[in-house]
């Protein structure tokens, strides 16, 4: 069950996705005056860390590491990192705001030394996916964060250990983090209000909510772990992500978005090595996924049941007087990996995936879109990218809302999955009632910010404000 549709030669630029690098400022051969650009950009990066801003997108391990590292993503000891070069380039609007000779020269050097001469604007073509190697011991930190150890360059490999925030998706949290704690607090509040939970039981409610979210996140992680193991020898690529949210800086609409504020690369993980044309994911879904689920089910299901065991008496009481709440939180109602991804269901999912790819060739070998279609992660429209619409279309299959689908797939039948689904659009029948009631659960002031307009749309361009004016350094 493979497809042979491939992008046309003009689809990509000549440049590959940039390999992270660290270059001494002196090695860039720039005038000493240019150093101020890197110091200023680095200072703003370091100040965010020193200020103790909650790193809600990171798990506690990575958050603690970032705090301990201090300004390692800033300008330190005369060294320029790719993330710092990206920040300086973004300040210059990737060359569009390089108004002084110094800025123009600086951007030309950064473009050549750090970014392979790539254009940062999608209208010029997309950068080519680069082949990468994932950490052999732990290829993914969780369901939406990959761990790369090396990048292919020419005929060789360059070692570079980086985390990749997989663009376009947001799996349930499986590791302790600020984001998990916030989600647990709001979902517990919602359930407490909806089901008139006794204040004395609210702590237990929170622990049961957290156990369920983590369990769902572990199931998402089974998929990525299986992907990493299966494609380790076949090949894995890192593709680009282009931002379609440019509310503050319209000039950055549809530009390459490589690094996030936490020092992680942002990109799309893809199956297959360089120049892979046929789809490999339908075969993965049908032949590999059932076995992967069977191998991990015992460990994760047992751990989840053990976490709910101390609350058995409370759950029995809720079963009698709050049956809906019991159904949301009881381990007996939890998704069973080998049932939601049985051989028969995976065969149907593989067929649906092949049909989807035939209609959407951009989805071929894209694990982010695949995970949305099989129902293990919602798309994340808050950070709209150039493939968000495709991810949302794929999710309709998992939600049972595509014309050719008669049932839900994956974890989408579970109420907790819908609670953590970051969608509050009143026109969406599967919107999260929790996000809808408490928009600040996502850290936004306006609920509409959870599903921002595509900045390339005419309606959005008409509303754009004035550009932020920059004063070039002399």
Short mmCIF file of C-alpha atoms in Angstrom, two decimals:
data_model
loop_
_atom_site.label_atom_id
_atom_site.label_comp_id
_atom_site.label_asym_id
_atom_site.label_seq_id
_atom_site.Cartn_x
_atom_site.Cartn_y
_atom_site.Cartn_z
CA UNK A 1 0.00 0.00 0.00
CA UNK A 2 2.38 2.68 -1.27
CA UNK A 3 2.05 5.86 -3.26
CA UNK A 4 4.41 7.21 -5.87
CA UNK A 5 3.33 10.85 -5.89
CA UNK A 6 6.39 13.08 -5.34
CA UNK A 7 6.85 16.84 -5.20
CA UNK A 8 7.88 18.43 -8.47
CA UNK A 9 11.53 19.52 -8.76
CA UNK A 10 10.49 23.17 -8.42
CA UNK A 11 8.73 22.47 -5.14
CA UNK A 12 11.88 22.88 -3.06
CA UNK A 13 14.74 25.32 -2.97
CA UNK A 14 18.22 23.99 -3.53
CA UNK A 15 19.06 24.58 0.13
CA UNK A 16 18.45 21.88 2.73
CA UNK A 17 17.03 22.43 6.20
CA UNK A 18 19.88 24.14 8.09
CA UNK A 19 22.15 22.09 10.34
CA UNK A 20 22.68 23.70 13.77
CA UNK A 21 26.10 25.25 14.17
CA UNK A 22 28.20 27.21 16.64
CA UNK A 23 30.68 29.67 15.13
CA UNK A 24 32.97 32.15 16.92
CA UNK A 25 32.06 35.74 16.16
CA UNK A 26 35.64 36.28 15.01
CA UNK A 27 35.19 33.49 12.48
CA UNK A 28 32.33 35.34 10.81
CA UNK A 29 34.75 38.08 9.64
CA UNK A 30 32.26 40.82 10.47
CA UNK A 31 33.13 44.34 11.65
CA UNK A 32 33.39 44.60 15.42
CA UNK A 33 30.37 46.93 15.36
CA UNK A 34 28.19 43.96 14.38
CA UNK A 35 28.90 42.28 17.71
CA UNK A 36 26.37 44.60 19.32
CA UNK A 37 23.61 42.92 17.32
CA UNK A 38 24.42 39.53 18.83
CA UNK A 39 24.88 40.93 22.33
CA UNK A 40 21.50 42.65 22.24
CA UNK A 41 19.71 39.61 20.83
CA UNK A 42 21.48 37.31 23.27
CA UNK A 43 20.64 39.56 26.20
CA UNK A 44 16.93 39.35 25.46
CA UNK A 45 17.16 35.55 25.24
CA UNK A 46 19.04 35.29 28.53
CA UNK A 47 16.76 37.75 30.35
CA UNK A 48 13.72 35.59 29.59
CA UNK A 49 15.48 32.70 31.33
CA UNK A 50 16.73 34.77 34.27
CA UNK A 51 13.27 36.23 34.80
CA UNK A 52 11.99 32.76 35.58
CA UNK A 53 9.26 32.82 32.95
CA UNK A 54 7.35 29.53 33.26
CA UNK A 55 8.40 27.18 30.51
CA UNK A 56 4.96 25.68 30.17
CA UNK A 57 5.72 23.92 26.89
CA UNK A 58 8.68 22.05 28.42
CA UNK A 59 8.66 19.14 30.80
CA UNK A 60 10.28 19.70 34.19
CA UNK A 61 13.55 18.00 33.19
CA UNK A 62 14.11 20.26 30.17
CA UNK A 63 12.86 23.33 32.05
CA UNK A 64 15.34 22.76 34.88
CA UNK A 65 18.11 22.18 32.37
CA UNK A 66 17.29 25.45 30.62
CA UNK A 67 17.31 27.38 33.89
CA UNK A 68 20.61 25.79 34.93
CA UNK A 69 22.18 26.60 31.59
CA UNK A 70 21.37 30.27 32.06
CA UNK A 71 22.28 32.18 28.94
CA UNK A 72 23.53 29.28 26.85
CA UNK A 73 21.15 30.31 24.09
CA UNK A 74 22.41 33.88 24.24
CA UNK A 75 25.72 35.42 23.20
CA UNK A 76 28.37 33.84 25.39
CA UNK A 77 32.17 33.72 25.20
CA UNK A 78 32.12 35.23 21.73
CA UNK A 79 30.20 32.25 20.28
CA UNK A 80 27.26 32.58 17.90
CA UNK A 81 24.75 29.72 17.86
CA UNK A 82 22.22 28.97 15.14
CA UNK A 83 19.37 29.93 17.48
CA UNK A 84 21.02 33.31 18.14
CA UNK A 85 21.70 33.81 14.41
CA UNK A 86 18.03 33.04 13.76
CA UNK A 87 16.95 35.60 16.36
CA UNK A 88 19.16 38.28 14.80
CA UNK A 89 17.86 37.34 11.34
CA UNK A 90 14.29 37.55 12.53
CA UNK A 91 15.00 41.00 13.95
CA UNK A 92 16.12 41.97 10.44
CA UNK A 93 13.02 40.34 8.94
CA UNK A 94 15.44 37.92 7.26
CA UNK A 95 16.98 40.66 5.18
CA UNK A 96 13.88 42.72 4.50
CA UNK A 97 14.65 45.21 7.27
CA UNK A 98 18.44 45.22 6.77
CA UNK A 99 18.47 48.93 6.02
CA UNK A 100 22.06 49.83 6.86
CA UNK A 101 25.19 48.49 5.10
CA UNK A 102 26.21 46.81 8.37
CA UNK A 103 22.90 44.99 8.70
CA UNK A 104 22.94 43.92 5.06
CA UNK A 105 26.44 42.55 5.39
CA UNK A 106 25.60 40.78 8.64
CA UNK A 107 22.54 39.12 7.19
CA UNK A 108 24.46 37.99 4.08
CA UNK A 109 27.04 36.30 6.32
CA UNK A 110 24.40 34.64 8.54
CA UNK A 111 22.49 33.44 5.49
CA UNK A 112 25.60 31.78 4.09
CA UNK A 113 27.24 30.42 7.25
CA UNK A 114 24.22 29.30 9.27
CA UNK A 115 21.37 28.78 6.83
CA UNK A 116 22.92 27.25 3.70
CA UNK A 117 21.82 30.23 1.62
CA UNK A 118 18.17 29.31 2.17
CA UNK A 119 15.41 31.79 1.54
CA UNK A 120 13.25 32.25 4.62
CA UNK A 121 10.11 32.95 2.64
CA UNK A 122 7.96 30.15 1.32
CA UNK A 123 7.06 31.97 -1.90
CA UNK A 124 10.66 31.31 -2.98
CA UNK A 125 10.16 27.58 -2.45
CA UNK A 126 10.54 25.45 0.66
CA UNK A 127 13.87 24.34 2.07
CA UNK A 128 14.51 20.66 1.40
CA UNK A 129 14.00 18.18 4.25
CA UNK A 130 17.34 17.00 5.62
CA UNK A 131 18.02 13.43 6.63
CA UNK A 132 18.65 13.05 10.36
CA UNK A 133 19.39 10.39 12.92
CA UNK A 134 17.33 10.16 16.09
CA UNK A 135 18.65 9.22 19.51
CA UNK A 136 18.88 5.39 19.32
CA UNK A 137 18.01 4.96 23.01
CA UNK A 138 15.16 7.47 23.16
CA UNK A 139 14.21 8.84 19.72
CA UNK A 140 11.31 10.90 21.14
CA UNK A 141 11.02 12.59 24.53
CA UNK A 142 7.24 12.27 24.28
CA UNK A 143 4.53 12.28 21.64
CA UNK A 144 5.52 15.57 20.02
CA UNK A 145 9.23 16.13 20.75
CA UNK A 146 11.92 14.33 18.76
CA UNK A 147 15.56 14.01 19.84
CA UNK A 148 18.03 14.35 16.97
CA UNK A 149 21.69 13.40 17.35
CA UNK A 150 23.08 14.06 13.86
CA UNK A 151 22.33 15.72 10.51
CA UNK A 152 23.37 14.52 7.07
CA UNK A 153 25.65 16.89 5.17
CA UNK A 154 26.76 15.80 1.73
CA UNK A 155 28.13 12.27 2.03
CA UNK A 156 28.76 12.53 5.76
CA UNK A 157 27.07 13.24 9.08
CA UNK A 158 27.44 16.10 11.52
CA UNK A 159 26.79 15.40 15.19
CA UNK A 160 24.36 17.85 16.75
CA UNK A 161 22.10 16.94 19.65
CA UNK A 162 18.92 18.99 19.53
CA UNK A 163 15.27 18.64 20.48
CA UNK A 164 12.66 19.16 17.78
CA UNK A 165 9.20 20.44 18.67
CA UNK A 166 7.08 18.68 16.08
CA UNK A 167 5.16 21.36 14.21
CA UNK A 168 1.38 21.37 14.09
CA UNK A 169 0.40 18.93 16.85
CA UNK A 170 -0.05 18.93 20.62
CA UNK A 171 -0.17 15.53 22.28
CA UNK A 172 -1.50 15.08 25.83
CA UNK A 173 1.26 15.76 28.38
CA UNK A 174 3.01 12.58 29.52
CA UNK A 175 5.76 14.14 31.67
CA UNK A 176 5.54 16.52 34.65
CA UNK A 177 5.44 20.11 33.40
CA UNK A 178 3.90 23.52 34.03
CA UNK A 179 1.55 22.88 31.12
CA UNK A 180 0.35 19.61 32.65
CA UNK A 181 -0.21 21.22 36.05
CA UNK A 182 -2.18 24.04 34.45
CA UNK A 183 -4.31 21.61 32.45
CA UNK A 184 -5.02 19.50 35.51
CA UNK A 185 -6.05 22.57 37.51
CA UNK A 186 -8.51 23.83 34.89
CA UNK A 187 -9.98 20.44 34.01
CA UNK A 188 -10.44 19.64 37.71
CA UNK A 189 -12.13 22.99 38.18
CA UNK A 190 -14.42 22.29 35.24
CA UNK A 191 -15.36 18.80 36.43
CA UNK A 192 -15.80 20.03 39.97
CA UNK A 193 -18.28 22.65 38.80
CA UNK A 194 -20.09 20.38 36.36
CA UNK A 195 -20.54 17.49 38.78
CA UNK A 196 -20.78 19.34 42.10
CA UNK A 197 -17.75 17.55 43.53
CA UNK A 198 -17.32 17.81 47.29
CA UNK A 199 -14.42 20.20 48.11
CA UNK A 200 -12.92 17.42 50.22
CA UNK A 201 -12.61 15.27 47.07
CA UNK A 202 -11.01 17.91 44.84
CA UNK A 203 -7.44 16.81 45.52
CA UNK A 204 -8.29 13.23 44.56
CA UNK A 205 -10.11 14.53 41.49
CA UNK A 206 -6.97 16.37 40.39
CA UNK A 207 -4.82 13.28 40.80
CA UNK A 208 -7.24 11.19 38.76
CA UNK A 209 -7.34 13.84 36.03
CA UNK A 210 -3.56 13.93 35.87
CA UNK A 211 -3.29 10.15 35.74
CA UNK A 212 -5.68 10.02 32.79
CA UNK A 213 -3.92 12.79 30.84
CA UNK A 214 -0.51 11.20 31.36
CA UNK A 215 -1.87 7.82 30.28
CA UNK A 216 -3.23 9.30 27.04
CA UNK A 217 0.13 10.99 26.49
CA UNK A 218 1.89 7.65 26.93
CA UNK A 219 -0.27 6.12 24.19
CA UNK A 220 0.75 8.97 21.86
CA UNK A 221 4.35 8.25 22.83
CA UNK A 222 3.98 4.59 21.86
CA UNK A 223 3.34 5.72 18.28
CA UNK A 224 6.40 7.97 18.09
CA UNK A 225 8.62 5.42 19.85
CA UNK A 226 7.50 2.77 17.38
CA UNK A 227 8.14 5.14 14.50
CA UNK A 228 11.64 5.87 15.77
CA UNK A 229 12.53 2.20 16.13
CA UNK A 230 11.03 1.14 12.80
CA UNK A 231 12.56 3.90 10.69
CA UNK A 232 15.97 4.02 12.38
CA UNK A 233 17.53 2.00 9.53
CA UNK A 234 15.11 3.06 6.80
CA UNK A 235 15.63 6.78 7.29
CA UNK A 236 14.09 9.85 8.93
CA UNK A 237 13.97 13.43 7.67
CA UNK A 238 13.39 16.83 9.21
CA UNK A 239 11.22 19.13 7.11
CA UNK A 240 10.44 22.85 7.43
CA UNK A 241 7.64 24.68 9.23
CA UNK A 242 6.44 28.06 7.97
CA UNK A 243 4.51 30.35 10.30
CA UNK A 244 1.13 31.64 9.18
CA UNK A 245 0.61 33.83 12.26
CA UNK A 246 2.10 37.30 11.85
CA UNK A 247 -0.17 39.53 13.90
CA UNK A 248 2.62 41.73 15.26
CA UNK A 249 5.01 41.58 12.31
CA UNK A 250 3.16 41.15 9.00
CA UNK A 251 6.43 40.93 7.05
CA UNK A 252 7.14 37.56 8.69
CA UNK A 253 4.00 35.92 7.29
CA UNK A 254 4.80 32.54 5.68
CA UNK A 255 8.43 32.67 6.79
CA UNK A 256 10.60 29.78 7.93
CA UNK A 257 10.17 29.18 11.67
CA UNK A 258 13.21 27.21 12.81
CA UNK A 259 13.72 27.85 16.52
CA UNK A 260 11.23 28.39 19.35
CA UNK A 261 11.84 30.49 22.45
CA UNK A 262 12.89 27.41 24.42
CA UNK A 263 15.85 26.69 22.17
CA UNK A 264 14.20 23.80 20.34
CA UNK A 265 14.08 23.40 16.59
CA UNK A 266 10.59 23.54 15.08
CA UNK A 267 10.01 21.21 12.14
CA UNK A 268 8.15 18.27 10.60
CA UNK A 269 9.43 14.73 11.19
CA UNK A 270 9.08 12.61 8.05
CA UNK A 271 9.58 8.93 7.25
CA UNK A 272 12.23 7.86 4.76
CA UNK A 273 15.62 9.06 3.68
CA UNK A 274 16.57 11.73 1.18
CA UNK A 275 14.43 11.78 -1.99
CA UNK A 276 11.89 9.34 -0.52
CA UNK A 277 8.89 9.40 -2.86
CA UNK A 278 6.64 6.48 -1.94
CA UNK A 279 4.56 6.68 1.20
CA UNK A 280 5.88 4.44 3.97
CA UNK A 281 3.39 5.29 6.72
CA UNK A 282 0.44 3.24 5.46
CA UNK A 283 2.62 0.16 5.80
CA UNK A 284 3.74 1.29 9.25
CA UNK A 285 0.13 1.71 10.39
CA UNK A 286 -0.98 -1.67 9.10
CA UNK A 287 2.04 -3.88 9.76
CA UNK A 288 3.90 -2.28 12.67
CA UNK A 289 1.49 -0.29 14.83
CA UNK A 290 -0.56 -3.23 16.21
CA UNK A 291 2.58 -4.96 17.45
CA UNK A 292 3.99 -1.78 18.94
CA UNK A 293 0.78 -1.25 20.88
CA UNK A 294 0.72 -4.83 22.11
CA UNK A 295 4.30 -4.59 23.32
CA UNK A 296 3.76 -1.46 25.40
CA UNK A 297 0.18 -1.91 26.57
CA UNK A 298 0.91 -4.01 29.66
CA UNK A 299 3.40 -1.57 31.16
CA UNK A 300 1.43 1.62 30.65
CA UNK A 301 -1.98 0.21 31.46
CA UNK A 302 -0.70 -1.38 34.67
CA UNK A 303 0.96 1.90 35.70
CA UNK A 304 -2.24 3.83 35.07
CA UNK A 305 -4.38 1.37 37.02
CA UNK A 306 -1.93 1.52 39.91
CA UNK A 307 -2.25 5.32 40.05
CA UNK A 308 -6.04 5.09 40.29
CA UNK A 309 -6.06 2.27 42.85
CA UNK A 310 -5.88 4.52 45.97
CA UNK A 311 -9.14 6.14 44.84
CA UNK A 312 -11.10 2.94 44.26
CA UNK A 313 -13.63 3.69 47.02
CA UNK A 314 -14.21 7.21 45.73
CA UNK A 315 -14.66 5.95 42.18
CA UNK A 316 -17.21 3.37 43.41
CA UNK A 317 -19.14 6.14 45.14
CA UNK A 318 -19.04 8.28 42.00
CA UNK A 319 -20.20 5.31 39.92
CA UNK A 320 -23.37 5.28 42.00
CA UNK A 321 -24.11 9.00 42.30
CA UNK A 322 -21.98 10.60 39.54
CA UNK A 323 -21.83 7.98 36.76
CA UNK A 324 -20.70 10.44 34.07
CA UNK A 325 -17.75 11.58 36.19
CA UNK A 326 -16.90 7.95 36.92
CA UNK A 327 -16.90 7.20 33.21
CA UNK A 328 -14.42 10.03 32.58
CA UNK A 329 -11.94 9.01 35.28
CA UNK A 330 -12.21 5.26 35.87
CA UNK A 331 -9.39 3.10 34.52
CA UNK A 332 -12.09 0.66 33.37
CA UNK A 333 -13.21 3.15 30.70
CA UNK A 334 -9.73 4.09 29.50
CA UNK A 335 -8.64 3.47 25.89
CA UNK A 336 -6.97 0.07 25.53
CA UNK A 337 -4.10 0.31 23.00
CA UNK A 338 -4.62 -3.12 21.46
CA UNK A 339 -8.33 -2.46 21.02
CA UNK A 340 -8.19 1.03 19.54
CA UNK A 341 -5.32 -0.13 17.31
CA UNK A 342 -6.28 -3.74 16.65
CA UNK A 343 -5.12 -5.36 13.41
CA UNK A 344 -8.50 -4.79 11.78
CA UNK A 345 -8.68 -1.14 12.82
CA UNK A 346 -5.11 -0.50 11.72
CA UNK A 347 -5.90 -2.05 8.36
CA UNK A 348 -8.82 0.36 7.96
CA UNK A 349 -6.69 3.27 9.14
CA UNK A 350 -3.95 2.38 6.66
CA UNK A 351 -6.50 2.45 3.86
CA UNK A 352 -7.88 5.80 5.04
CA UNK A 353 -4.35 7.19 5.25
CA UNK A 354 -3.58 6.07 1.70
CA UNK A 355 -6.79 7.70 0.48
CA UNK A 356 -5.98 10.89 2.35
CA UNK A 357 -2.47 11.04 0.87
CA UNK A 358 -3.86 10.49 -2.61
CA UNK A 359 -5.96 13.63 -2.12
CA UNK A 360 -3.27 15.49 -0.15
CA UNK A 361 0.19 14.55 -1.50
CA UNK A 362 1.82 16.91 0.99
CA UNK A 363 0.86 14.43 3.73
CA UNK A 364 3.02 11.62 2.32
CA UNK A 365 5.40 10.35 5.04
CA UNK A 366 4.47 13.20 7.42
CA UNK A 367 4.09 11.66 10.87
CA UNK A 368 2.43 14.76 12.35
CA UNK A 369 -0.50 14.53 9.94
CA UNK A 370 -0.63 10.76 10.32
CA UNK A 371 -0.92 11.04 14.11
CA UNK A 372 -3.82 13.46 13.72
CA UNK A 373 -5.60 11.06 11.35
CA UNK A 374 -5.25 8.00 13.57
CA UNK A 375 -6.46 9.92 16.63
CA UNK A 376 -3.46 10.15 18.96
CA UNK A 377 -2.95 13.89 18.85
CA UNK A 378 -4.99 16.99 18.06
CA UNK A 379 -3.57 19.59 15.67
CA UNK A 380 -2.50 22.87 17.29
CA UNK A 381 -4.08 25.81 15.44
CA UNK A 382 -2.83 28.30 18.05
CA UNK A 383 0.57 28.10 16.30
CA UNK A 384 -0.82 28.07 12.79
CA UNK A 385 1.58 26.90 10.11
CA UNK A 386 1.48 26.24 6.39
CA UNK A 387 0.22 22.67 6.97
CA UNK A 388 -2.30 23.37 9.76
CA UNK A 389 -5.26 23.13 7.38
CA UNK A 390 -4.06 19.72 6.22
CA UNK A 391 -3.60 18.50 9.80
CA UNK A 392 -7.10 19.66 10.72
CA UNK A 393 -8.51 17.87 7.66
CA UNK A 394 -6.76 14.66 8.72
CA UNK A 395 -8.19 14.95 12.22
CA UNK A 396 -11.72 14.82 10.79
CA UNK A 397 -11.08 11.13 9.99
CA UNK A 398 -10.21 10.38 13.62
CA UNK A 399 -13.25 12.30 14.84
CA UNK A 400 -15.54 10.35 12.50
CA UNK A 401 -16.52 13.50 10.64
CA UNK A 402 -15.06 12.75 7.21
CA UNK A 403 -17.70 11.60 4.67
CA UNK A 404 -16.15 8.15 4.21
CA UNK A 405 -15.74 7.45 7.96
CA UNK A 406 -18.44 5.89 10.11
CA UNK A 407 -16.68 5.73 13.48
CA UNK A 408 -14.15 7.49 15.68
CA UNK A 409 -10.57 6.31 15.80
CA UNK A 410 -7.76 6.32 18.32
CA UNK A 411 -8.39 8.14 21.57
CA UNK A 412 -10.95 10.62 20.25
CA UNK A 413 -13.86 8.84 21.97
CA UNK A 414 -12.32 9.58 25.38
CA UNK A 415 -13.76 12.71 27.07
CA UNK A 416 -10.38 13.61 28.57
CA UNK A 417 -8.87 13.69 25.08
CA UNK A 418 -11.53 16.20 24.04
CA UNK A 419 -10.87 18.24 27.19
CA UNK A 420 -7.18 18.68 26.30
CA UNK A 421 -7.90 19.22 22.59
CA UNK A 422 -6.85 22.88 22.11
CA UNK A 423 -9.89 23.95 20.14
CA UNK A 424 -12.60 26.33 21.38
CA UNK A 425 -14.26 27.26 18.09
CA UNK A 426 -18.01 27.46 18.87
CA UNK A 427 -18.74 25.93 15.46
CA UNK A 428 -16.66 22.82 16.20
CA UNK A 429 -18.86 20.04 17.66
CA UNK A 430 -15.76 18.49 19.29
CA UNK A 431 -14.44 21.69 20.85
CA UNK A 432 -12.98 21.44 24.32
CA UNK A 433 -15.57 22.59 26.87
CA UNK A 434 -12.70 23.39 29.24
CA UNK A 435 -10.80 25.67 26.87
CA UNK A 436 -14.13 27.21 25.91
CA UNK A 437 -14.96 28.08 29.49
CA UNK A 438 -11.44 29.10 30.55
CA UNK A 439 -9.52 30.57 27.61
CA UNK A 440 -6.63 31.51 29.89
CA UNK A 441 -5.95 27.78 30.25
CA UNK A 442 -3.97 28.26 27.04
CA UNK A 443 -2.37 31.48 28.19
CA UNK A 444 -4.36 33.68 25.79
CA UNK A 445 -6.42 36.74 26.64
CA UNK A 446 -8.94 36.24 23.86
CA UNK A 447 -10.46 32.86 23.01
CA UNK A 448 -10.17 33.66 19.30
CA UNK A 449 -6.37 33.59 19.66
CA UNK A 450 -6.56 29.81 19.98
CA UNK A 451 -7.51 29.62 16.32
CA UNK A 452 -5.88 32.67 14.68
CA UNK A 453 -6.63 33.61 11.07
CA UNK A 454 -4.17 32.57 8.40
CA UNK A 455 -2.02 35.64 7.75
CA UNK A 456 -2.04 34.96 4.00
CA UNK A 457 -5.83 35.36 3.82
CA UNK A 458 -7.22 38.56 2.32
CA UNK A 459 -9.39 39.16 5.38
CA UNK A 460 -6.32 38.98 7.59
CA UNK A 461 -4.10 41.15 5.39
CA UNK A 462 -6.75 43.87 5.35
CA UNK A 463 -6.58 44.14 9.13
CA UNK A 464 -2.82 44.27 9.50
CA UNK A 465 -1.39 47.17 11.42
CA UNK A 466 1.68 49.17 10.66
CA UNK A 467 5.08 47.52 10.62
CA UNK A 468 7.24 47.93 13.67
CA UNK A 469 9.92 50.40 12.59
CA UNK A 470 13.49 49.43 13.38
CA UNK A 471 16.36 51.83 13.77
CA UNK A 472 19.41 50.41 11.98
CA UNK A 473 22.70 50.45 13.81
CA UNK A 474 25.40 52.57 12.24
#
